[in-house]
mmCIF file of C-alpha atoms and ligand atoms in Angstrom:
data_model
loop_
_atom_site.group_PDB
_atom_site.id
_atom_site.type_symbol
_atom_site.label_atom_id
_atom_site.label_comp_id
_atom_site.label_asym_id
_atom_site.label_seq_id
_atom_site.Cartn_x
_atom_site.Cartn_y
_atom_site.Cartn_z
ATOM 1 C CA MET F 1 7.878 -10.359 -12.762
ATOM 2 C CA THR F 2 7.048 -13.705 -13.393
ATOM 3 C CA GLU F 3 5.189 -14.242 -16.237
ATOM 4 C CA SER F 4 2.239 -16.329 -16.347
ATOM 5 C CA SER F 5 -1.216 -16.953 -17.596
ATOM 6 C CA ASP F 6 -3.119 -15.358 -14.912
ATOM 7 C CA PHE F 7 -1.816 -12.564 -12.849
ATOM 8 C CA ARG F 8 -2.865 -14.921 -9.392
ATOM 9 C CA THR F 9 1.103 -15.699 -9.084
ATOM 10 C CA THR F 10 2.719 -13.266 -10.168
ATOM 11 C CA THR F 11 5.102 -11.655 -8.212
ATOM 12 C CA ILE F 12 8.184 -9.009 -8.500
ATOM 13 C CA PRO F 13 11.291 -8.811 -7.047
ATOM 14 C CA LEU F 14 12.721 -6.540 -4.603
ATOM 15 C CA ASN F 15 15.860 -4.622 -4.637
ATOM 16 C CA ASP F 16 17.279 -6.722 -2.164
ATOM 17 C CA GLY F 17 17.877 -9.527 -4.526
ATOM 18 C CA ALA F 18 16.081 -12.295 -2.447
ATOM 19 C CA THR F 19 12.724 -11.370 -1.690
ATOM 20 C CA GLN F 20 9.004 -11.428 -4.113
ATOM 21 C CA ILE F 21 5.948 -8.898 -3.810
ATOM 22 C CA PRO F 22 2.851 -10.774 -5.122
ATOM 23 C CA ALA F 23 1.317 -8.031 -7.323
ATOM 24 C CA LEU F 24 -2.110 -8.968 -5.995
ATOM 25 C CA GLY F 25 -1.903 -6.710 -2.558
ATOM 26 C CA PHE F 26 -4.466 -7.231 0.662
ATOM 27 C CA GLY F 27 -4.989 -3.744 2.165
ATOM 28 C CA THR F 28 -6.009 -3.877 5.556
ATOM 29 C CA LEU F 29 -7.823 -0.138 5.777
ATOM 30 C CA ILE F 30 -10.686 -1.408 7.104
ATOM 31 C CA PRO F 31 -12.535 0.615 10.696
ATOM 32 C CA ASP F 32 -14.682 -2.072 11.641
ATOM 33 C CA PRO F 33 -12.699 -4.629 13.682
ATOM 34 C CA ALA F 34 -14.735 -7.788 13.068
ATOM 35 C CA VAL F 35 -14.692 -6.991 9.281
ATOM 36 C CA THR F 36 -11.190 -7.140 9.014
ATOM 37 C CA LEU F 37 -10.840 -9.754 10.935
ATOM 38 C CA SER F 38 -13.341 -11.804 8.214
ATOM 39 C CA ALA F 39 -12.238 -9.878 5.152
ATOM 40 C CA THR F 40 -8.547 -10.403 6.147
ATOM 41 C CA LYS F 41 -9.149 -14.247 6.737
ATOM 42 C CA ASP F 42 -11.347 -14.410 3.372
ATOM 43 C CA ALA F 43 -8.488 -13.064 1.568
ATOM 44 C CA LEU F 44 -6.081 -15.500 3.037
ATOM 45 C CA VAL F 45 -8.813 -18.538 1.413
ATOM 46 C CA ALA F 46 -8.930 -16.908 -1.930
ATOM 47 C CA GLY F 47 -5.074 -16.240 -2.626
ATOM 48 C CA PHE F 48 -4.086 -13.457 -1.611
ATOM 49 C CA ARG F 49 -0.211 -13.763 0.022
ATOM 50 C CA HIS F 50 0.519 -10.043 0.319
ATOM 51 C CA PHE F 51 -1.082 -8.077 3.342
ATOM 52 C CA ASP F 52 -0.546 -4.132 3.428
ATOM 53 C CA CYS F 53 -1.160 -2.867 7.227
ATOM 54 C CA ALA F 54 -0.055 0.513 9.222
ATOM 55 C CA GLU F 55 -0.033 0.996 12.845
ATOM 56 C CA ARG F 56 -2.211 4.139 11.792
ATOM 57 C CA TYR F 57 -5.321 2.159 10.703
ATOM 58 C CA ARG F 58 -5.467 0.847 14.316
ATOM 59 C CA ASN F 59 -5.899 -2.753 13.317
ATOM 60 C CA GLU F 60 -2.901 -4.524 13.579
ATOM 61 C CA ARG F 61 -4.218 -6.906 16.668
ATOM 62 C CA GLU F 62 -7.220 -7.880 13.882
ATOM 63 C CA VAL F 63 -5.036 -8.391 11.121
ATOM 64 C CA GLY F 64 -2.452 -10.640 13.277
ATOM 65 C CA GLU F 65 -4.942 -12.493 14.660
ATOM 66 C CA ALA F 66 -6.643 -13.233 11.148
ATOM 67 C CA LEU F 67 -3.718 -14.375 9.794
ATOM 68 C CA GLN F 68 -2.320 -16.096 12.888
ATOM 69 C CA SER F 69 -5.692 -18.633 12.801
ATOM 70 C CA GLY F 70 -5.773 -18.275 8.892
ATOM 71 C CA LEU F 71 -2.071 -19.784 8.513
ATOM 72 C CA ALA F 72 -2.987 -22.703 10.519
ATOM 73 C CA ALA F 73 -6.403 -23.910 9.389
ATOM 74 C CA GLN F 74 -4.647 -24.190 5.864
ATOM 75 C CA GLY F 75 -1.617 -25.574 6.557
ATOM 76 C CA LEU F 76 0.513 -22.432 5.485
ATOM 77 C CA ALA F 77 3.666 -20.815 6.871
ATOM 78 C CA ARG F 78 4.466 -17.148 8.136
ATOM 79 C CA GLU F 79 7.290 -17.401 5.312
ATOM 80 C CA ASP F 80 4.717 -18.161 2.553
ATOM 81 C CA LEU F 81 3.076 -14.630 3.033
ATOM 82 C CA PHE F 82 4.040 -11.171 2.823
ATOM 83 C CA VAL F 83 3.884 -8.379 5.290
ATOM 84 C CA THR F 84 3.585 -4.612 5.013
ATOM 85 C CA THR F 85 3.449 -2.164 7.857
ATOM 86 C CA LYS F 86 3.921 1.773 8.194
ATOM 87 C CA LEU F 87 5.274 4.020 10.416
ATOM 88 C CA TRP F 88 3.411 6.779 11.259
ATOM 89 C CA ASN F 89 3.893 10.169 10.953
ATOM 90 C CA SER F 90 4.158 10.931 14.934
ATOM 91 C CA ASN F 91 7.194 8.784 15.214
ATOM 92 C CA HIS F 92 9.300 9.880 12.959
ATOM 93 C CA ARG F 93 12.591 10.366 15.163
ATOM 94 C CA PRO F 94 14.860 8.106 14.975
ATOM 95 C CA GLU F 95 14.570 7.233 18.496
ATOM 96 C CA ARG F 96 10.822 6.772 17.801
ATOM 97 C CA VAL F 97 11.011 4.166 15.095
ATOM 98 C CA GLU F 98 12.464 0.812 16.306
ATOM 99 C CA PRO F 99 9.919 0.719 19.100
ATOM 100 C CA ALA F 100 7.162 1.730 16.420
ATOM 101 C CA PHE F 101 8.529 -1.108 14.647
ATOM 102 C CA GLU F 102 8.600 -3.969 17.729
ATOM 103 C CA ALA F 103 4.817 -2.672 18.299
ATOM 104 C CA SER F 104 3.818 -3.141 15.470
ATOM 105 C CA LEU F 105 5.040 -6.664 15.427
ATOM 106 C CA GLU F 106 3.620 -7.998 18.345
ATOM 107 C CA ARG F 107 0.611 -6.577 17.415
ATOM 108 C CA LEU F 108 0.420 -8.257 14.159
ATOM 109 C CA LYS F 109 2.378 -11.502 16.264
ATOM 110 C CA LEU F 110 5.455 -11.330 13.989
ATOM 111 C CA ASN F 111 8.479 -11.946 14.499
ATOM 112 C CA TYR F 112 9.612 -10.078 11.265
ATOM 113 C CA LEU F 113 7.998 -7.777 8.288
ATOM 114 C CA ASP F 114 8.644 -8.175 4.602
ATOM 115 C CA LEU F 115 8.422 -4.672 4.096
ATOM 116 C CA TYR F 116 8.780 -1.469 6.533
ATOM 117 C CA LEU F 117 7.001 1.877 4.852
ATOM 118 C CA ILE F 118 7.278 5.380 5.950
ATOM 119 C CA HIS F 119 3.984 6.537 5.673
ATOM 120 C CA THR F 120 3.619 9.273 4.668
ATOM 121 C CA PRO F 121 7.605 12.081 3.989
ATOM 122 C CA PHE F 122 5.079 14.916 6.981
ATOM 123 C CA ALA F 123 6.766 14.374 10.296
ATOM 124 C CA PHE F 124 4.196 15.397 12.959
ATOM 125 C CA GLN F 125 4.479 16.170 16.194
ATOM 126 C CA PRO F 126 6.437 12.848 18.169
ATOM 127 C CA GLY F 127 4.088 11.352 20.750
ATOM 128 C CA ASP F 128 0.549 8.631 20.985
ATOM 129 C CA GLU F 129 -1.482 11.353 19.787
ATOM 130 C CA GLN F 130 -1.753 10.070 15.932
ATOM 131 C CA ASP F 131 -3.071 13.212 14.823
ATOM 132 C CA PRO F 132 -2.013 16.301 16.667
ATOM 133 C CA ARG F 133 -3.440 19.804 16.474
ATOM 134 C CA ASP F 134 -3.287 23.444 17.485
ATOM 135 C CA GLU F 135 -6.057 24.830 18.874
ATOM 136 C CA ASN F 136 -7.108 26.193 15.372
ATOM 137 C CA GLY F 137 -7.324 22.636 14.375
ATOM 138 C CA ASN F 138 -4.114 23.324 12.378
ATOM 139 C CA VAL F 139 -1.793 20.368 12.085
ATOM 140 C CA ILE F 140 1.483 20.258 14.396
ATOM 141 C CA TYR F 141 4.161 19.315 12.216
ATOM 142 C CA ASP F 142 7.341 18.429 13.568
ATOM 143 C CA GLY F 143 10.806 20.659 11.991
ATOM 144 C CA SER F 144 13.674 18.871 13.760
ATOM 145 C CA VAL F 145 13.793 15.787 11.810
ATOM 146 C CA THR F 146 13.941 14.799 8.218
ATOM 147 C CA LEU F 147 12.873 12.503 6.224
ATOM 148 C CA LEU F 148 16.497 11.548 5.893
ATOM 149 C CA ASP F 149 16.930 11.303 9.569
ATOM 150 C CA THR F 150 13.767 8.907 9.652
ATOM 151 C CA TRP F 151 15.243 6.619 6.449
ATOM 152 C CA ARG F 152 18.579 6.050 8.491
ATOM 153 C CA ALA F 153 16.519 5.046 11.366
ATOM 154 C CA LEU F 154 14.583 2.356 9.019
ATOM 155 C CA GLU F 155 18.118 1.330 7.506
ATOM 156 C CA ARG F 156 19.170 0.107 11.042
ATOM 157 C CA LEU F 157 16.305 -1.987 11.036
ATOM 158 C CA VAL F 158 17.636 -4.214 7.705
ATOM 159 C CA ASP F 159 20.915 -4.458 8.939
ATOM 160 C CA GLN F 160 19.968 -6.096 12.097
ATOM 161 C CA GLY F 161 17.674 -8.652 10.453
ATOM 162 C CA LYS F 162 14.466 -7.505 11.319
ATOM 163 C CA CYS F 163 12.529 -6.552 8.294
ATOM 164 C CA ARG F 164 13.642 -7.481 4.270
ATOM 165 C CA ALA F 165 12.779 -4.391 2.565
ATOM 166 C CA ILE F 166 11.830 -0.719 3.470
ATOM 167 C CA GLY F 167 9.899 2.320 1.185
ATOM 168 C CA LEU F 168 7.975 4.777 1.083
ATOM 169 C CA SER F 169 4.724 5.895 0.899
ATOM 170 C CA ASP F 170 2.440 9.192 -0.419
ATOM 171 C CA ILE F 171 6.019 10.592 -1.486
ATOM 172 C CA THR F 172 5.911 12.455 -4.700
ATOM 173 C CA LEU F 173 8.739 12.163 -7.025
ATOM 174 C CA ASP F 174 11.217 14.981 -6.233
ATOM 175 C CA LYS F 175 10.801 13.869 -2.448
ATOM 176 C CA LEU F 176 11.720 10.564 -3.610
ATOM 177 C CA GLU F 177 14.910 11.328 -5.575
ATOM 178 C CA PRO F 178 17.194 13.119 -2.934
ATOM 179 C CA ILE F 179 16.553 9.876 -0.987
ATOM 180 C CA TYR F 180 16.788 7.717 -3.332
ATOM 181 C CA ALA F 181 20.255 9.105 -3.687
ATOM 182 C CA SER F 182 21.317 8.891 -0.165
ATOM 183 C CA ALA F 183 20.120 5.715 1.065
ATOM 184 C CA ARG F 184 22.590 3.674 2.021
ATOM 185 C CA ILE F 185 19.686 0.931 1.711
ATOM 186 C CA LYS F 186 17.813 1.945 -1.465
ATOM 187 C CA PRO F 187 14.177 1.855 -1.048
ATOM 188 C CA ALA F 188 12.372 -1.137 -2.442
ATOM 189 C CA VAL F 189 9.117 -0.059 -3.076
ATOM 190 C CA VAL F 190 6.732 2.928 -3.325
ATOM 191 C CA GLN F 191 3.168 2.924 -2.362
ATOM 192 C CA VAL F 192 1.199 5.288 -3.781
ATOM 193 C CA GLU F 193 -2.357 6.583 -5.533
ATOM 194 C CA SER F 194 -1.815 5.253 -8.476
ATOM 195 C CA HIS F 195 -4.816 4.569 -11.475
ATOM 196 C CA PRO F 196 -6.432 4.969 -14.595
ATOM 197 C CA TYR F 197 -6.950 8.619 -13.664
ATOM 198 C CA LEU F 198 -3.560 9.107 -12.091
ATOM 199 C CA PRO F 199 -0.810 6.907 -13.720
ATOM 200 C CA GLU F 200 1.761 8.512 -11.886
ATOM 201 C CA THR F 201 4.002 8.303 -15.410
ATOM 202 C CA GLU F 202 6.392 10.143 -14.229
ATOM 203 C CA LEU F 203 7.396 8.081 -10.940
ATOM 204 C CA LEU F 204 6.633 4.904 -12.581
ATOM 205 C CA GLN F 205 9.680 5.088 -15.055
ATOM 206 C CA PHE F 206 12.022 6.382 -12.623
ATOM 207 C CA CYS F 207 11.240 3.205 -9.908
ATOM 208 C CA LYS F 208 11.311 1.209 -13.038
ATOM 209 C CA GLN F 209 15.265 2.417 -13.993
ATOM 210 C CA LYS F 210 16.183 2.062 -10.346
ATOM 211 C CA GLY F 211 14.502 -1.275 -9.872
ATOM 212 C CA ILE F 212 12.076 -0.548 -7.286
ATOM 213 C CA VAL F 213 8.793 -1.428 -7.002
ATOM 214 C CA LEU F 214 5.627 0.858 -7.826
ATOM 215 C CA LEU F 215 3.133 -0.580 -5.291
ATOM 216 C CA ALA F 216 -0.664 1.319 -6.338
ATOM 217 C CA PHE F 217 -3.005 1.935 -4.100
ATOM 218 C CA ALA F 218 -6.816 2.685 -5.414
ATOM 219 C CA PRO F 219 -6.465 1.084 -8.113
ATOM 220 C CA LEU F 220 -10.086 1.212 -8.470
ATOM 221 C CA GLY F 221 -10.305 4.747 -7.621
ATOM 222 C CA HIS F 222 -11.860 3.585 -3.913
ATOM 223 C CA GLY F 223 -14.650 2.331 -5.574
ATOM 224 C CA MET F 224 -16.350 5.895 -5.823
ATOM 225 C CA LYS F 225 -19.536 6.716 -8.007
ATOM 226 C CA PRO F 226 -19.132 8.492 -10.190
ATOM 227 C CA GLY F 227 -15.741 7.207 -11.067
ATOM 228 C CA LEU F 228 -13.598 4.381 -12.825
ATOM 229 C CA LEU F 229 -15.390 1.083 -11.634
ATOM 230 C CA GLU F 230 -17.828 3.048 -13.930
ATOM 231 C CA ASP F 231 -15.353 4.788 -16.663
ATOM 232 C CA PRO F 232 -17.076 3.710 -20.334
ATOM 233 C CA VAL F 233 -13.793 2.889 -21.268
ATOM 234 C CA ILE F 234 -13.640 0.232 -18.522
ATOM 235 C CA THR F 235 -17.108 -1.382 -18.605
ATOM 236 C CA ALA F 236 -16.873 -1.790 -22.483
ATOM 237 C CA VAL F 237 -13.492 -3.303 -21.662
ATOM 238 C CA ALA F 238 -14.886 -5.348 -18.867
ATOM 239 C CA ALA F 239 -18.388 -6.739 -21.367
ATOM 240 C CA ARG F 240 -15.389 -7.401 -24.201
ATOM 241 C CA VAL F 241 -13.697 -9.638 -22.172
ATOM 242 C CA VAL F 242 -16.278 -10.744 -20.027
ATOM 243 C CA LYS F 243 -14.524 -10.134 -16.400
ATOM 244 C CA THR F 244 -15.850 -7.011 -13.904
ATOM 245 C CA PRO F 245 -14.679 -3.792 -13.693
ATOM 246 C CA ALA F 246 -12.909 -4.083 -11.058
ATOM 247 C CA GLN F 247 -11.184 -7.107 -12.624
ATOM 248 C CA VAL F 248 -9.849 -5.093 -15.510
ATOM 249 C CA LEU F 249 -8.334 -2.059 -13.524
ATOM 250 C CA LEU F 250 -6.514 -5.318 -11.009
ATOM 251 C CA ALA F 251 -5.582 -6.606 -14.497
ATOM 252 C CA TRP F 252 -4.499 -3.199 -15.676
ATOM 253 C CA ALA F 253 -1.663 -2.449 -12.541
ATOM 254 C CA VAL F 254 -0.532 -5.238 -13.064
ATOM 255 C CA GLN F 255 -0.585 -5.690 -16.871
ATOM 256 C CA ARG F 256 1.567 -1.993 -16.407
ATOM 257 C CA GLY F 257 4.442 -3.868 -13.741
ATOM 258 C CA THR F 258 2.985 -2.270 -10.537
ATOM 259 C CA ALA F 259 1.840 -4.201 -7.275
ATOM 260 C CA LEU F 260 -1.604 -3.191 -6.401
ATOM 261 C CA LEU F 261 -3.729 -3.359 -3.164
ATOM 262 C CA THR F 262 -7.115 -3.627 -2.832
ATOM 263 C CA THR F 263 -9.653 -3.961 -0.020
ATOM 264 C CA PRO F 264 -12.573 -6.131 -1.067
ATOM 265 C CA LYS F 265 -14.832 -7.253 2.153
ATOM 266 C CA SER F 266 -16.442 -10.034 1.528
ATOM 267 C CA ALA F 267 -15.376 -13.261 0.392
ATOM 268 C CA ALA F 268 -17.277 -13.017 -3.021
ATOM 269 C CA ARG F 269 -15.380 -9.816 -3.613
ATOM 270 C CA ALA F 270 -11.953 -11.361 -2.188
ATOM 271 C CA ARG F 271 -12.088 -14.218 -4.573
ATOM 272 C CA GLU F 272 -13.259 -11.720 -7.686
ATOM 273 C CA ASN F 273 -10.645 -9.432 -7.233
ATOM 274 C CA PHE F 274 -7.364 -12.111 -7.152
ATOM 275 C CA ASP F 275 -9.521 -14.094 -10.016
ATOM 276 C CA ILE F 276 -6.920 -11.459 -12.178
ATOM 277 C CA SER F 277 -5.893 -12.162 -15.837
ATOM 278 C CA PRO F 278 -3.855 -10.261 -18.201
ATOM 279 C CA LEU F 279 -6.150 -7.901 -20.661
ATOM 280 C CA PRO F 280 -5.503 -7.955 -24.673
ATOM 281 C CA GLU F 281 -3.128 -5.737 -25.791
ATOM 282 C CA ASP F 282 -5.729 -3.507 -27.649
ATOM 283 C CA ALA F 283 -7.669 -3.204 -23.964
ATOM 284 C CA PHE F 284 -4.722 -2.431 -22.093
ATOM 285 C CA ASP F 285 -3.303 0.498 -23.903
ATOM 286 C CA GLU F 286 -7.056 1.129 -24.714
ATOM 287 C CA ILE F 287 -6.936 2.053 -20.629
ATOM 288 C CA SER F 288 -3.803 3.527 -20.832
ATOM 289 C CA ARG F 289 -5.250 6.273 -23.194
ATOM 290 C CA ILE F 290 -7.630 7.138 -20.832
ATOM 291 C CA GLN F 291 -7.482 10.831 -20.803
ATOM 292 C CA THR F 292 -9.355 11.934 -17.414
ATOM 293 C CA ARG F 293 -6.954 13.169 -14.106
ATOM 294 C CA GLN F 294 -7.995 12.257 -10.963
ATOM 295 C CA ARG F 295 -6.486 12.502 -7.379
ATOM 296 C CA LEU F 296 -8.133 11.361 -4.696
ATOM 297 C CA ASN F 297 -5.686 11.607 -1.925
ATOM 298 C CA ASP F 298 -4.523 14.937 -0.971
ATOM 299 C CA VAL F 299 -2.383 12.903 1.912
ATOM 300 C CA VAL F 300 0.911 12.949 -0.467
ATOM 301 C CA HIS F 301 0.440 17.619 -0.356
ATOM 302 C CA THR F 302 -0.210 17.373 3.779
ATOM 303 C CA GLY F 303 0.669 13.825 5.641
ATOM 304 C CA ARG F 304 -3.450 14.455 7.023
ATOM 305 C CA PRO F 305 -4.929 11.005 6.642
ATOM 306 C CA GLY F 306 -8.119 12.093 5.271
ATOM 307 C CA PHE F 307 -7.889 8.824 3.265
ATOM 308 C CA ILE F 308 -8.880 6.956 6.328
ATOM 309 C CA PRO F 309 -12.765 6.279 6.503
ATOM 310 C CA ARG F 310 -13.795 6.723 10.962
ATOM 311 C CA ALA F 311 -15.852 3.739 12.318
ATOM 312 C CA LYS F 312 -19.662 4.452 12.536
ATOM 313 C CA THR F 313 -20.718 4.576 16.310
ATOM 314 C CA THR F 314 -23.936 3.548 17.007
HETATM 315 N N1 NAP N 1 -0.374 4.793 1.279
HETATM 316 C C1 NAP N 1 -1.716 5.002 1.808
HETATM 317 O O1 NAP N 1 -1.738 6.348 1.958
HETATM 318 C C2 NAP N 1 -3.082 4.603 1.547
HETATM 319 C C3 NAP N 1 -4.004 5.251 1.194
HETATM 320 C C4 NAP N 1 -5.225 4.750 0.577
HETATM 321 C C5 NAP N 1 -5.629 2.795 1.028
HETATM 322 N N2 NAP N 1 -4.052 2.698 1.262
HETATM 323 C C6 NAP N 1 -3.838 0.497 1.233
HETATM 324 O O2 NAP N 1 -4.646 0.738 -0.202
HETATM 325 C C7 NAP N 1 -5.506 -0.353 0.384
HETATM 326 C C8 NAP N 1 -6.785 -0.076 -0.892
HETATM 327 O O3 NAP N 1 -7.389 0.670 -0.224
HETATM 328 P P1 NAP N 1 -8.438 1.219 -1.697
HETATM 329 O O4 NAP N 1 -9.477 2.622 -0.878
HETATM 330 O O5 NAP N 1 -7.626 1.734 -2.720
HETATM 331 O O6 NAP N 1 -8.835 -0.285 -2.086
HETATM 332 P P2 NAP N 1 -10.100 -0.280 -3.487
HETATM 333 O O7 NAP N 1 -9.940 -2.211 -3.572
HETATM 334 O O8 NAP N 1 -9.159 0.401 -4.280
HETATM 335 O O9 NAP N 1 -11.081 0.414 -3.263
HETATM 336 C C9 NAP N 1 -12.309 -0.186 -2.579
HETATM 337 C C10 NAP N 1 -13.592 -0.041 -2.260
HETATM 338 O O10 NAP N 1 -13.540 -0.756 -3.776
HETATM 339 C C11 NAP N 1 -14.649 -0.866 -3.457
HETATM 340 N N3 NAP N 1 -14.801 -2.678 -4.250
HETATM 341 C C12 NAP N 1 -13.857 -3.502 -3.761
HETATM 342 N N4 NAP N 1 -13.747 -4.613 -4.513
HETATM 343 C C13 NAP N 1 -15.165 -4.131 -5.601
HETATM 344 C C14 NAP N 1 -15.286 -4.580 -6.526
HETATM 345 N N5 NAP N 1 -15.036 -6.051 -7.142
HETATM 346 N N6 NAP N 1 -16.312 -4.069 -7.206
HETATM 347 C C15 NAP N 1 -17.047 -3.267 -6.802
HETATM 348 N N7 NAP N 1 -16.706 -2.919 -6.058
HETATM 349 C C16 NAP N 1 -15.295 -2.657 -5.206
HETATM 350 C C17 NAP N 1 -14.979 -1.028 -1.739
HETATM 351 O O11 NAP N 1 -16.346 -1.567 -2.148
HETATM 352 P P3 NAP N 1 -16.859 -1.922 -0.425
HETATM 353 O O12 NAP N 1 -15.956 -1.365 0.835
HETATM 354 O O13 NAP N 1 -18.770 -2.326 0.029
HETATM 355 O O14 NAP N 1 -16.482 -4.009 -0.661
HETATM 356 C C18 NAP N 1 -14.637 0.079 -1.517
HETATM 357 O O15 NAP N 1 -15.410 0.779 -1.827
HETATM 358 C C19 NAP N 1 -6.079 0.030 1.867
HETATM 359 O O16 NAP N 1 -6.683 -0.992 2.156
HETATM 360 C C20 NAP N 1 -4.617 -0.163 2.244
HETATM 361 O O17 NAP N 1 -3.588 -1.188 2.425
HETATM 362 C C21 NAP N 1 -2.731 2.736 1.342
#
């Protein structure tokens, strides 16, 4: 990790030996298209250079538009950004991977990706229906494709120079280990829920040993209240270091060696969530000692996108 007096420019090297991932990432899981556009532009202006997308978020077009106009407005180049998107569960069959990747690229208005992730380790029935259900409302899984089959198809995208790195999301250590062992191109990044209530210590340790970056989503516990933002340890540290609870939680994540994703939706929050600096060691340790345990997303056990909020329809 590059050391600096603040975390705004902190980057972590990926195992391809060439790419650096900015520790502070902006997540684009935003159901409203207009908010996607404005929040993505605001994030770019605030200084975020790492953007996390997914075909499942159904807003890659808006993100692409915001990035294209934002880069031009700020005189930035594509190479100044680190952009990730994810392969959805209904595209796990190897022959569906490259078309899904190309469709994401087209929507994002990009000609390469920095990182492509398998969104969850669960293959759903292949097709354009992202959420296939049987007559009883149960998810229809696809038992004929393994995670390794899908991984091999991602490796071919790297071979073709279409993306610089590949990884997995919503994965547990027991599923990561066999992929790591069999992979010709090792996973560079693992994106999972992680925060002081779900530190994923064992997974983080494995990732550090193997040179994999752990990319934490929900570092603010999805902003749920009651929750992490109101935890007495977090609010006490925030008062002591004269930062907001959100800034303290984001700092803790970077300080323990993970990259993170956060989704501020206004310009003021984008500035707040980007203005992250190291915590004093005692404050960092105090947060690491929090004993509450809570997983907010069940997706690692089912592949079901329960975490994706539906846009309100009027
Ligand atoms: N791989 C996966 O399965 C998966 C799952 C979930 C998320 N993700 C990724 O992770 C990204 C981050 O999502 P997240 O929900 O984890 O984001 P987050 O930043 O941890 O939480 C967002 C929530 O926190 C609130 N918030 C943001 N900044 C705040 C601040 N400074 N003070 C107080 N509240 C604040 C937001 O409120 P407002 O809405 O009021 O602004 C929102 O309710 C997503 O966009 C997506 O890219 C991936």
